[in-house]
PDB file of C-alpha atoms in Angstrom:
ATOM      1  CA  MET X   1     -66.005 -52.334 -61.288  1.00 49.00           C
ATOM      2  CA  SER X   2     -64.377 -48.951 -60.665  1.00 55.00           C
ATOM      3  CA  HIS X   3     -66.266 -46.058 -59.110  1.00 53.00           C
ATOM      4  CA  SER X   4     -65.801 -43.963 -62.273  1.00 57.00           C
ATOM      5  CA  VAL X   5     -67.469 -46.633 -64.406  1.00 56.00           C
ATOM      6  CA  GLU X   6     -70.408 -46.869 -62.008  1.00 60.00           C
ATOM      7  CA  LEU X   7     -70.699 -43.092 -61.962  1.00 55.00           C
ATOM      8  CA  TYR X   8     -70.683 -42.950 -65.757  1.00 60.00           C
ATOM      9  CA  ARG X   9     -73.405 -45.573 -66.029  1.00 65.00           C
ATOM     10  CA  THR X  10     -75.556 -43.756 -63.477  1.00 61.00           C
ATOM     11  CA  ILE X  11     -75.209 -40.322 -65.071  1.00 67.00           C
ATOM     12  CA  SER X  12     -75.561 -41.600 -68.639  1.00 70.00           C
ATOM     13  CA  THR X  13     -79.147 -42.647 -67.886  1.00 72.00           C
ATOM     14  CA  LEU X  14     -80.102 -39.041 -67.067  1.00 75.00           C
ATOM     15  CA  ALA X  15     -80.938 -36.531 -69.797  1.00 80.00           C
ATOM     16  CA  PRO X  16     -79.467 -33.025 -69.212  1.00 80.00           C
ATOM     17  CA  SER X  17     -82.656 -31.434 -70.563  1.00 83.00           C
ATOM     18  CA  GLU X  18     -84.679 -33.251 -67.905  1.00 86.00           C
ATOM     19  CA  LEU X  19     -82.345 -32.068 -65.143  1.00 87.00           C
ATOM     20  CA  ALA X  20     -82.609 -28.499 -66.436  1.00 85.00           C
ATOM     21  CA  ALA X  21     -86.413 -28.817 -66.568  1.00 86.00           C
ATOM     22  CA  LEU X  22     -86.476 -29.882 -62.916  1.00 87.00           C
ATOM     23  CA  ALA X  23     -84.399 -26.858 -61.898  1.00 86.00           C
ATOM     24  CA  ALA X  24     -86.532 -24.458 -63.959  1.00 85.00           C
ATOM     25  CA  VAL X  25     -89.855 -25.679 -62.574  1.00 87.00           C
ATOM     26  CA  ALA X  26     -88.537 -25.558 -59.006  1.00 87.00           C
ATOM     27  CA  ARG X  27     -87.040 -22.084 -59.466  1.00 83.00           C
ATOM     28  CA  HIS X  28     -90.175 -20.566 -60.993  1.00 81.00           C
ATOM     29  CA  GLY X  29     -92.697 -22.406 -58.836  1.00 82.00           C
ATOM     30  CA  GLY X  30     -94.683 -24.132 -61.560  1.00 84.00           C
ATOM     31  CA  PHE X  31     -94.753 -25.458 -65.104  1.00 85.00           C
ATOM     32  CA  ARG X  32     -96.463 -22.439 -66.687  1.00 83.00           C
ATOM     33  CA  ALA X  33     -94.101 -19.901 -65.114  1.00 80.00           C
ATOM     34  CA  ALA X  34     -91.093 -22.032 -66.060  1.00 79.00           C
ATOM     35  CA  ALA X  35     -92.440 -22.324 -69.606  1.00 78.00           C
ATOM     36  CA  ARG X  36     -92.652 -18.532 -69.953  1.00 76.00           C
ATOM     37  CA  ALA X  37     -89.088 -18.158 -68.697  1.00 71.00           C
ATOM     38  CA  THR X  38     -87.532 -20.927 -70.822  1.00 73.00           C
ATOM     39  CA  GLY X  39     -89.580 -20.641 -74.002  1.00 72.00           C
ATOM     40  CA  LEU X  40     -90.650 -24.280 -73.767  1.00 77.00           C
ATOM     41  CA  SER X  41     -94.241 -25.451 -73.493  1.00 82.00           C
ATOM     42  CA  PRO X  42     -95.685 -26.499 -70.116  1.00 83.00           C
ATOM     43  CA  SER X  43     -96.384 -29.978 -71.517  1.00 85.00           C
ATOM     44  CA  ALA X  44     -92.754 -30.376 -72.644  1.00 85.00           C
ATOM     45  CA  LEU X  45     -91.517 -29.469 -69.167  1.00 87.00           C
ATOM     46  CA  SER X  46     -94.083 -31.767 -67.564  1.00 88.00           C
ATOM     47  CA  HIS X  47     -92.996 -34.697 -69.739  1.00 87.00           C
ATOM     48  CA  ALA X  48     -89.326 -34.006 -69.011  1.00 88.00           C
ATOM     49  CA  VAL X  49     -89.882 -34.000 -65.246  1.00 89.00           C
ATOM     50  CA  ALA X  50     -92.080 -37.113 -65.428  1.00 90.00           C
ATOM     51  CA  ASN X  51     -89.358 -38.929 -67.406  1.00 89.00           C
ATOM     52  CA  LEU X  52     -86.758 -37.925 -64.831  1.00 88.00           C
ATOM     53  CA  GLU X  53     -88.942 -39.174 -61.974  1.00 89.00           C
ATOM     54  CA  ARG X  54     -89.373 -42.451 -63.840  1.00 89.00           C
ATOM     55  CA  ARG X  55     -85.620 -42.824 -64.358  1.00 86.00           C
ATOM     56  CA  LEU X  56     -84.890 -42.072 -60.708  1.00 88.00           C
ATOM     57  CA  ASP X  57     -87.866 -44.076 -59.456  1.00 88.00           C
ATOM     58  CA  ALA X  58     -88.700 -41.176 -57.128  1.00 90.00           C
ATOM     59  CA  GLN X  59     -91.367 -38.499 -56.889  1.00 92.00           C
ATOM     60  CA  LEU X  60     -89.693 -35.095 -57.103  1.00 91.00           C
ATOM     61  CA  PHE X  61     -92.755 -32.818 -57.097  1.00 90.00           C
ATOM     62  CA  LEU X  62     -96.077 -32.667 -55.305  1.00 89.00           C
ATOM     63  CA  ARG X  63     -98.641 -31.555 -57.887  1.00 84.00           C
ATOM     64  CA  SER X  64    -102.058 -30.002 -57.378  1.00 76.00           C
ATOM     65  CA  ASN X  65    -104.393 -27.834 -59.441  1.00 68.00           C
ATOM     66  CA  ARG X  66    -103.094 -24.745 -57.676  1.00 68.00           C
ATOM     67  CA  ALA X  67     -99.412 -25.337 -56.947  1.00 73.00           C
ATOM     68  CA  VAL X  68     -96.310 -27.410 -57.549  1.00 84.00           C
ATOM     69  CA  SER X  69     -93.783 -27.983 -54.778  1.00 88.00           C
ATOM     70  CA  LEU X  70     -90.727 -30.160 -54.288  1.00 91.00           C
ATOM     71  CA  THR X  71     -90.931 -33.302 -52.198  1.00 92.00           C
ATOM     72  CA  ASP X  72     -88.241 -33.901 -49.575  1.00 92.00           C
ATOM     73  CA  ALA X  73     -86.475 -36.175 -52.047  1.00 91.00           C
ATOM     74  CA  GLY X  74     -86.781 -33.527 -54.752  1.00 88.00           C
ATOM     75  CA  THR X  75     -85.340 -30.856 -52.478  1.00 91.00           C
ATOM     76  CA  ARG X  76     -82.334 -33.001 -51.555  1.00 92.00           C
ATOM     77  CA  PHE X  77     -81.736 -33.933 -55.190  1.00 89.00           C
ATOM     78  CA  LEU X  78     -81.988 -30.332 -56.437  1.00 89.00           C
ATOM     79  CA  ASN X  79     -79.678 -29.012 -53.711  1.00 91.00           C
ATOM     80  CA  GLU X  80     -76.973 -31.390 -54.958  1.00 88.00           C
ATOM     81  CA  LEU X  81     -77.822 -30.855 -58.622  1.00 86.00           C
ATOM     82  CA  GLU X  82     -77.873 -27.052 -58.943  1.00 85.00           C
ATOM     83  CA  PRO X  83     -74.137 -26.464 -58.306  1.00 86.00           C
ATOM     84  CA  ALA X  84     -73.373 -29.097 -60.951  1.00 83.00           C
ATOM     85  CA  LEU X  85     -75.696 -27.422 -63.476  1.00 81.00           C
ATOM     86  CA  GLU X  86     -74.022 -24.072 -62.818  1.00 81.00           C
ATOM     87  CA  ARG X  87     -70.588 -25.624 -63.381  1.00 81.00           C
ATOM     88  CA  ILE X  88     -71.781 -27.170 -66.639  1.00 78.00           C
ATOM     89  CA  GLY X  89     -73.077 -23.774 -67.748  1.00 73.00           C
ATOM     90  CA  ARG X  90     -69.737 -22.136 -66.950  1.00 72.00           C
ATOM     91  CA  ALA X  91     -67.895 -24.919 -68.782  1.00 73.00           C
ATOM     92  CA  VAL X  92     -69.999 -24.359 -71.893  1.00 68.00           C
ATOM     93  CA  GLU X  93     -69.306 -20.623 -71.716  1.00 66.00           C
ATOM     94  CA  SER X  94     -65.567 -21.203 -71.296  1.00 63.00           C
ATOM     95  CA  ILE X  95     -65.247 -23.093 -74.577  1.00 61.00           C
ATOM     96  CA  SER X  96     -67.343 -20.652 -76.590  1.00 57.00           C
ATOM     97  CA  ASP X  97     -65.348 -19.173 -79.418  1.00 51.00           C
ATOM     98  CA  ALA X  98     -64.464 -15.719 -78.133  1.00 50.00           C
ATOM     99  CA  SER X  99     -63.813 -14.505 -81.652  1.00 47.00           C
ATOM    100  CA  ALA X 100     -67.215 -15.531 -82.975  1.00 58.00           C
ATOM    101  CA  THR X 101     -69.654 -12.720 -83.727  1.00 69.00           C
ATOM    102  CA  ALA X 102     -72.415 -12.586 -81.136  1.00 78.00           C
ATOM    103  CA  SER X 103     -75.867 -12.678 -82.695  1.00 84.00           C
ATOM    104  CA  GLY X 104     -79.446 -12.904 -81.548  1.00 90.00           C
ATOM    105  CA  THR X 105     -81.998 -10.827 -79.686  1.00 93.00           C
ATOM    106  CA  ILE X 106     -81.778  -9.277 -76.222  1.00 95.00           C
ATOM    107  CA  ARG X 107     -85.215  -8.885 -74.624  1.00 95.00           C
ATOM    108  CA  MET X 108     -85.147  -6.047 -72.105  1.00 95.00           C
ATOM    109  CA  ASN X 109     -87.828  -4.871 -69.676  1.00 95.00           C
ATOM    110  CA  ALA X 110     -87.365  -1.224 -68.720  1.00 93.00           C
ATOM    111  CA  SER X 111     -88.958   2.167 -68.287  1.00 86.00           C
ATOM    112  CA  SER X 112     -88.671   4.442 -71.310  1.00 84.00           C
ATOM    113  CA  VAL X 113     -86.960   7.138 -69.223  1.00 82.00           C
ATOM    114  CA  ALA X 114     -84.212   4.728 -68.169  1.00 88.00           C
ATOM    115  CA  VAL X 115     -83.605   3.568 -71.757  1.00 91.00           C
ATOM    116  CA  GLU X 116     -83.494   7.151 -73.015  1.00 88.00           C
ATOM    117  CA  GLN X 117     -80.822   8.026 -70.452  1.00 87.00           C
ATOM    118  CA  LEU X 118     -78.543   5.223 -71.664  1.00 92.00           C
ATOM    119  CA  MET X 119     -79.320   5.334 -75.385  1.00 93.00           C
ATOM    120  CA  ASP X 120     -76.652   7.804 -76.542  1.00 91.00           C
ATOM    121  CA  ASP X 121     -73.667   6.626 -74.509  1.00 91.00           C
ATOM    122  CA  PHE X 122     -74.329   2.913 -73.980  1.00 95.00           C
ATOM    123  CA  ILE X 123     -77.086   1.231 -75.982  1.00 95.00           C
ATOM    124  CA  ALA X 124     -76.687   2.844 -79.410  1.00 96.00           C
ATOM    125  CA  PRO X 125     -72.863   2.435 -79.486  1.00 95.00           C
ATOM    126  CA  PHE X 126     -73.215  -1.230 -78.489  1.00 96.00           C
ATOM    127  CA  LEU X 127     -75.706  -1.923 -81.274  1.00 96.00           C
ATOM    128  CA  ARG X 128     -73.526  -0.126 -83.831  1.00 95.00           C
ATOM    129  CA  GLU X 129     -70.558  -2.292 -82.850  1.00 93.00           C
ATOM    130  CA  ASN X 130     -72.667  -5.475 -82.889  1.00 94.00           C
ATOM    131  CA  PRO X 131     -74.815  -5.393 -86.048  1.00 93.00           C
ATOM    132  CA  ALA X 132     -75.886  -9.035 -85.619  1.00 93.00           C
ATOM    133  CA  ILE X 133     -77.566  -8.307 -82.256  1.00 94.00           C
ATOM    134  CA  ASP X 134     -81.166  -7.059 -82.036  1.00 95.00           C
ATOM    135  CA  LEU X 135     -82.635  -5.258 -79.028  1.00 96.00           C
ATOM    136  CA  ASP X 136     -86.309  -5.747 -78.122  1.00 96.00           C
ATOM    137  CA  VAL X 137     -87.292  -3.254 -75.400  1.00 94.00           C
ATOM    138  CA  HIS X 138     -90.602  -3.745 -73.596  1.00 93.00           C
ATOM    139  CA  GLU X 139     -91.515  -0.489 -71.899  1.00 87.00           C
ATOM    140  CA  ASP X 140     -93.061  -1.138 -68.509  1.00 82.00           C
ATOM    141  CA  THR X 141     -93.369   1.096 -65.466  1.00 74.00           C
ATOM    142  CA  ALA X 142     -94.417  -1.824 -63.256  1.00 77.00           C
ATOM    143  CA  LEU X 143     -91.772  -3.984 -61.586  1.00 80.00           C
ATOM    144  CA  ILE X 144     -92.162  -7.571 -62.811  1.00 85.00           C
ATOM    145  CA  ASP X 145     -90.303 -10.862 -62.481  1.00 87.00           C
ATOM    146  CA  ILE X 146     -88.159 -10.697 -65.629  1.00 90.00           C
ATOM    147  CA  ALA X 147     -87.225 -14.389 -65.438  1.00 85.00           C
ATOM    148  CA  GLU X 148     -90.850 -15.494 -65.209  1.00 83.00           C
ATOM    149  CA  HIS X 149     -91.812 -13.307 -68.166  1.00 87.00           C
ATOM    150  CA  GLY X 150     -88.958 -14.477 -70.369  1.00 87.00           C
ATOM    151  CA  PHE X 151     -86.778 -11.357 -70.447  1.00 92.00           C
ATOM    152  CA  ASP X 152     -82.998 -11.529 -70.691  1.00 93.00           C
ATOM    153  CA  CYS X 153     -82.490  -8.442 -68.562  1.00 94.00           C
ATOM    154  CA  GLY X 154     -84.121  -5.458 -66.943  1.00 95.00           C
ATOM    155  CA  LEU X 155     -83.115  -1.817 -66.519  1.00 95.00           C
ATOM    156  CA  ARG X 156     -84.160  -0.086 -63.309  1.00 90.00           C
ATOM    157  CA  LEU X 157     -82.848   2.000 -60.466  1.00 87.00           C
ATOM    158  CA  LEU X 158     -80.181   0.062 -58.584  1.00 88.00           C
ATOM    159  CA  GLU X 159     -82.143   0.234 -55.336  1.00 83.00           C
ATOM    160  CA  LEU X 160     -85.137  -1.470 -57.015  1.00 85.00           C
ATOM    161  CA  VAL X 161     -83.218  -4.494 -58.353  1.00 88.00           C
ATOM    162  CA  PRO X 162     -84.327  -7.719 -56.583  1.00 86.00           C
ATOM    163  CA  LEU X 163     -81.639  -9.294 -54.384  1.00 83.00           C
ATOM    164  CA  GLU X 164     -81.667 -12.554 -56.362  1.00 83.00           C
ATOM    165  CA  MET X 165     -80.556 -10.726 -59.513  1.00 88.00           C
ATOM    166  CA  VAL X 166     -77.074  -9.767 -60.720  1.00 90.00           C
ATOM    167  CA  ALA X 167     -76.927  -5.966 -61.002  1.00 91.00           C
ATOM    168  CA  VAL X 168     -74.489  -4.086 -63.254  1.00 92.00           C
ATOM    169  CA  PRO X 169     -74.440  -0.346 -62.441  1.00 92.00           C
ATOM    170  CA  VAL X 170     -74.494   1.728 -65.621  1.00 92.00           C
ATOM    171  CA  GLY X 171     -74.702   5.421 -66.445  1.00 87.00           C
ATOM    172  CA  PRO X 172     -74.401   8.269 -63.914  1.00 84.00           C
ATOM    173  CA  GLU X 173     -73.753   7.067 -60.371  1.00 82.00           C
ATOM    174  CA  ARG X 174     -76.503   9.290 -59.004  1.00 84.00           C
ATOM    175  CA  GLN X 175     -80.076   9.992 -60.098  1.00 86.00           C
ATOM    176  CA  GLN X 176     -82.556  12.512 -58.758  1.00 91.00           C
ATOM    177  CA  HIS X 177     -86.302  12.983 -58.786  1.00 93.00           C
ATOM    178  CA  ILE X 178     -87.452  16.564 -58.360  1.00 96.00           C
ATOM    179  CA  VAL X 179     -90.716  18.483 -58.038  1.00 98.00           C
ATOM    180  CA  VAL X 180     -91.299  21.154 -60.684  1.00 98.00           C
ATOM    181  CA  GLY X 181     -94.003  23.592 -61.693  1.00 97.00           C
ATOM    182  CA  ALA X 182     -94.495  26.370 -64.240  1.00 97.00           C
ATOM    183  CA  PRO X 183     -93.854  29.988 -63.150  1.00 97.00           C
ATOM    184  CA  GLY X 184     -97.441  30.887 -63.997  1.00 96.00           C
ATOM    185  CA  TYR X 185     -98.810  28.122 -61.792  1.00 97.00           C
ATOM    186  CA  LEU X 186     -96.531  29.105 -58.895  1.00 96.00           C
ATOM    187  CA  ASP X 187     -97.540  32.763 -59.253  1.00 95.00           C
ATOM    188  CA  ASN X 188    -101.091  31.761 -58.359  1.00 93.00           C
ATOM    189  CA  MET X 189    -100.213  29.111 -55.754  1.00 93.00           C
ATOM    190  CA  ALA X 190     -97.664  29.615 -52.999  1.00 92.00           C
ATOM    191  CA  PRO X 191     -94.735  27.213 -53.556  1.00 95.00           C
ATOM    192  CA  PRO X 192     -94.818  24.323 -51.068  1.00 96.00           C
ATOM    193  CA  ALA X 193     -92.445  24.763 -48.121  1.00 95.00           C
ATOM    194  CA  SER X 194     -92.647  21.068 -47.175  1.00 95.00           C
ATOM    195  CA  PRO X 195     -94.149  17.912 -48.708  1.00 96.00           C
ATOM    196  CA  ASN X 196     -97.171  18.294 -46.435  1.00 95.00           C
ATOM    197  CA  ASP X 197     -98.099  21.452 -48.362  1.00 96.00           C
ATOM    198  CA  LEU X 198     -98.672  19.342 -51.507  1.00 96.00           C
ATOM    199  CA  SER X 199    -102.195  18.622 -50.243  1.00 95.00           C
ATOM    200  CA  MET X 200    -103.056  22.194 -51.302  1.00 95.00           C
ATOM    201  CA  HIS X 201    -101.655  21.720 -54.826  1.00 97.00           C
ATOM    202  CA  GLU X 202    -102.629  20.069 -58.064  1.00 97.00           C
ATOM    203  CA  CYS X 203    -100.146  17.177 -58.331  1.00 97.00           C
ATOM    204  CA  ILE X 204     -99.909  15.470 -61.698  1.00 97.00           C
ATOM    205  CA  GLN X 205    -100.420  11.759 -61.160  1.00 95.00           C
ATOM    206  CA  PHE X 206     -98.134   9.104 -62.658  1.00 92.00           C
ATOM    207  CA  ARG X 207     -99.786   5.734 -63.247  1.00 87.00           C
ATOM    208  CA  MET X 208     -97.541   2.742 -62.435  1.00 78.00           C
ATOM    209  CA  SER X 209    -100.156   0.120 -63.324  1.00 72.00           C
ATOM    210  CA  ALA X 210    -103.900  -0.084 -63.897  1.00 70.00           C
ATOM    211  CA  ASP X 211    -104.707   0.648 -60.244  1.00 75.00           C
ATOM    212  CA  THR X 212    -101.436   1.979 -58.783  1.00 82.00           C
ATOM    213  CA  MET X 213    -100.271   5.593 -58.727  1.00 88.00           C
ATOM    214  CA  TYR X 214     -96.660   6.491 -58.019  1.00 89.00           C
ATOM    215  CA  ARG X 215     -96.099   7.807 -54.513  1.00 92.00           C
ATOM    216  CA  TRP X 216     -93.766  10.805 -54.369  1.00 95.00           C
ATOM    217  CA  GLU X 217     -90.655  10.096 -52.292  1.00 93.00           C
ATOM    218  CA  PHE X 218     -88.906  12.593 -50.026  1.00 95.00           C
ATOM    219  CA  SER X 219     -85.929  12.573 -47.706  1.00 92.00           C
ATOM    220  CA  LYS X 220     -84.327  15.138 -45.394  1.00 91.00           C
ATOM    221  CA  GLN X 221     -81.989  14.878 -42.418  1.00 88.00           C
ATOM    222  CA  GLY X 222     -82.504  11.133 -42.051  1.00 83.00           C
ATOM    223  CA  GLU X 223     -86.274  11.304 -42.468  1.00 86.00           C
ATOM    224  CA  SER X 224     -87.538   9.421 -45.546  1.00 89.00           C
ATOM    225  CA  PHE X 225     -91.115   8.748 -46.585  1.00 92.00           C
ATOM    226  CA  SER X 226     -93.400   8.426 -49.594  1.00 92.00           C
ATOM    227  CA  LEU X 227     -96.502  10.519 -50.038  1.00 94.00           C
ATOM    228  CA  ARG X 228     -99.764   9.921 -51.858  1.00 94.00           C
ATOM    229  CA  THR X 229    -100.723  13.050 -53.784  1.00 95.00           C
ATOM    230  CA  SER X 230    -103.825  14.021 -55.738  1.00 94.00           C
ATOM    231  CA  GLY X 231    -104.606  15.945 -58.887  1.00 95.00           C
ATOM    232  CA  ARG X 232    -106.890  16.234 -61.900  1.00 96.00           C
ATOM    233  CA  VAL X 233    -104.352  15.032 -64.477  1.00 96.00           C
ATOM    234  CA  CYS X 234    -103.140  11.422 -64.618  1.00 95.00           C
ATOM    235  CA  VAL X 235    -100.538  10.157 -67.124  1.00 93.00           C
ATOM    236  CA  SER X 236     -98.411   7.044 -67.662  1.00 87.00           C
ATOM    237  CA  SER X 237     -95.305   8.844 -68.945  1.00 86.00           C
ATOM    238  CA  THR X 238     -92.965  11.167 -67.064  1.00 88.00           C
ATOM    239  CA  LYS X 239     -92.545  13.198 -70.255  1.00 91.00           C
ATOM    240  CA  LEU X 240     -96.290  13.808 -70.292  1.00 95.00           C
ATOM    241  CA  ALA X 241     -96.166  14.724 -66.609  1.00 96.00           C
ATOM    242  CA  LEU X 242     -93.451  17.287 -67.362  1.00 97.00           C
ATOM    243  CA  ALA X 243     -95.432  18.651 -70.325  1.00 97.00           C
ATOM    244  CA  ALA X 244     -98.513  19.051 -68.128  1.00 97.00           C
ATOM    245  CA  ALA X 245     -96.473  20.916 -65.514  1.00 97.00           C
ATOM    246  CA  ARG X 246     -94.897  23.098 -68.207  1.00 97.00           C
ATOM    247  CA  ASN X 247     -98.406  24.100 -69.249  1.00 97.00           C
ATOM    248  CA  GLY X 248     -99.397  25.138 -65.745  1.00 97.00           C
ATOM    249  CA  LEU X 249    -101.610  22.163 -64.872  1.00 97.00           C
ATOM    250  CA  GLY X 250     -99.878  21.483 -61.570  1.00 97.00           C
ATOM    251  CA  LEU X 251     -96.694  20.176 -59.991  1.00 98.00           C
ATOM    252  CA  ALA X 252     -94.882  17.149 -61.437  1.00 97.00           C
ATOM    253  CA  TYR X 253     -92.483  14.655 -59.853  1.00 97.00           C
ATOM    254  CA  VAL X 254     -89.947  13.791 -62.555  1.00 94.00           C
ATOM    255  CA  THR X 255     -86.286  12.899 -63.034  1.00 90.00           C
ATOM    256  CA  ARG X 256     -83.893  15.815 -63.243  1.00 92.00           C
ATOM    257  CA  SER X 257     -82.430  14.406 -66.460  1.00 87.00           C
ATOM    258  CA  ILE X 258     -85.646  14.970 -68.432  1.00 89.00           C
ATOM    259  CA  ALA X 259     -86.371  18.350 -66.815  1.00 94.00           C
ATOM    260  CA  ASN X 260     -82.927  19.916 -67.323  1.00 93.00           C
ATOM    261  CA  ASP X 261     -83.783  21.789 -70.540  1.00 95.00           C
ATOM    262  CA  ASP X 262     -86.996  23.212 -69.092  1.00 96.00           C
ATOM    263  CA  LEU X 263     -85.180  24.218 -65.895  1.00 97.00           C
ATOM    264  CA  GLU X 264     -82.430  25.996 -67.835  1.00 96.00           C
ATOM    265  CA  THR X 265     -84.910  27.938 -69.965  1.00 97.00           C
ATOM    266  CA  GLY X 266     -87.147  28.779 -67.009  1.00 97.00           C
ATOM    267  CA  ARG X 267     -90.210  26.993 -68.372  1.00 97.00           C
ATOM    268  CA  VAL X 268     -90.400  25.154 -65.029  1.00 97.00           C
ATOM    269  CA  ILE X 269     -89.050  25.900 -61.563  1.00 97.00           C
ATOM    270  CA  GLN X 270     -87.880  23.376 -58.988  1.00 97.00           C
ATOM    271  CA  VAL X 271     -89.523  23.387 -55.552  1.00 97.00           C
ATOM    272  CA  LEU X 272     -88.864  21.377 -52.382  1.00 96.00           C
ATOM    273  CA  GLU X 273     -85.161  21.179 -53.310  1.00 95.00           C
ATOM    274  CA  ASP X 274     -84.101  20.253 -49.759  1.00 94.00           C
ATOM    275  CA  TRP X 275     -86.455  17.263 -49.797  1.00 96.00           C
ATOM    276  CA  THR X 276     -85.268  15.550 -52.987  1.00 94.00           C
ATOM    277  CA  PRO X 277     -81.604  14.493 -52.621  1.00 92.00           C
ATOM    278  CA  PRO X 278     -79.838  12.286 -55.208  1.00 90.00           C
ATOM    279  CA  TYR X 279     -79.948   8.492 -54.921  1.00 85.00           C
ATOM    280  CA  PRO X 280     -78.090   5.532 -56.560  1.00 85.00           C
ATOM    281  CA  GLY X 281     -78.349   5.376 -60.346  1.00 88.00           C
ATOM    282  CA  LEU X 282     -79.425   2.787 -62.897  1.00 92.00           C
ATOM    283  CA  ALA X 283     -78.440  -0.856 -63.296  1.00 93.00           C
ATOM    284  CA  ILE X 284     -78.880  -3.549 -65.904  1.00 94.00           C
ATOM    285  CA  TYR X 285     -79.831  -6.765 -64.111  1.00 94.00           C
ATOM    286  CA  TYR X 286     -80.353 -10.410 -65.018  1.00 92.00           C
ATOM    287  CA  PRO X 287     -81.157 -13.723 -63.254  1.00 87.00           C
ATOM    288  CA  ARG X 288     -78.236 -15.053 -61.230  1.00 81.00           C
ATOM    289  CA  ASN X 289     -78.729 -18.749 -61.952  1.00 71.00           C
ATOM    290  CA  ARG X 290     -79.726 -18.652 -65.605  1.00 72.00           C
ATOM    291  CA  HIS X 291     -77.300 -19.541 -68.388  1.00 72.00           C
ATOM    292  CA  ARG X 292     -76.460 -16.325 -70.271  1.00 78.00           C
ATOM    293  CA  SER X 293     -76.523 -16.282 -74.051  1.00 83.00           C
ATOM    294  CA  SER X 294     -73.520 -15.023 -76.017  1.00 86.00           C
ATOM    295  CA  THR X 295     -75.485 -11.853 -76.788  1.00 92.00           C
ATOM    296  CA  MET X 296     -76.095 -11.131 -73.101  1.00 92.00           C
ATOM    297  CA  ARG X 297     -72.469 -11.869 -72.232  1.00 91.00           C
ATOM    298  CA  ALA X 298     -71.338  -9.445 -74.946  1.00 92.00           C
ATOM    299  CA  PHE X 299     -73.825  -6.799 -73.736  1.00 94.00           C
ATOM    300  CA  VAL X 300     -72.819  -7.039 -70.069  1.00 93.00           C
ATOM    301  CA  GLU X 301     -69.097  -7.023 -70.864  1.00 92.00           C
ATOM    302  CA  TYR X 302     -69.555  -3.964 -73.086  1.00 94.00           C
ATOM    303  CA  LEU X 303     -71.514  -2.083 -70.407  1.00 94.00           C
ATOM    304  CA  ARG X 304     -68.925  -2.846 -67.715  1.00 92.00           C
ATOM    305  CA  GLU X 305     -66.072  -1.734 -69.947  1.00 91.00           C
ATOM    306  CA  ARG X 306     -67.940   1.414 -71.011  1.00 90.00           C
ATOM    307  CA  GLN X 307     -68.756   2.271 -67.392  1.00 88.00           C
ATOM    308  CA  ARG X 308     -65.045   2.281 -66.541  1.00 84.00           C
ATOM    309  CA  LEU X 309     -64.274   4.990 -69.148  1.00 69.00           C
TER     310      LEU X 309
END
């Protein structure tokens, strides 16, 4: 019997869905997390892995009430399997009909400020050119695991994108956070000469999550640090922070892009200019080892092409 016949008989006993379930559970560290990322139920993934273990006559996972981890046999098997799964995914993509109209929904996790910056020049034109594609944006200031929570992509500052993700820079190459205050407020309070002076000011707080406030970041002549500030007003939107500053309630730490109009009209004034240099801009990012849908492929290709213009 030839080797190819033996190989065919061996592989034909394995279900691709069971192999994919193994990889998903291992990647996400458990059945529930893998279920959220894949859209399958935990029981379906559990049955798939159990069937695979039965076919292979080997235990691939150690299971407990608290955690799931690969056995030595499971680790060896997955290390050999993952490159093959990636090649299969690329093969499927390569035979997709390039002329077919992409359709479906892109689920994006992003901050509202980031989406607003890209809406006019990137997102809206893409959606107009692709009427069969829907965009579902979940606004979130907290950084989450987009794969675990079932998102197709995220939109954040490039420097915040996790290393295991594929990042596609989009929009202006540089961003900038600045500190601003209303002229009336700064008439009554001496403008801060350094970040340390912020302890004497009302600083409008920006809530990242239920119990986390954003720390203001500064950099000058190679010195970089973040600073915890305090103030009477706390918001969960940078637009609200800017509005509070505009009304003289304190200093706000916001992106230059949303403050430009107020700066030009003099409704707010920038302070601590030397301490807030530009930094790398935004990026769309997505899981490196997950098969991309036709909608995501179309979106990423459009963004890359648009960025070159």
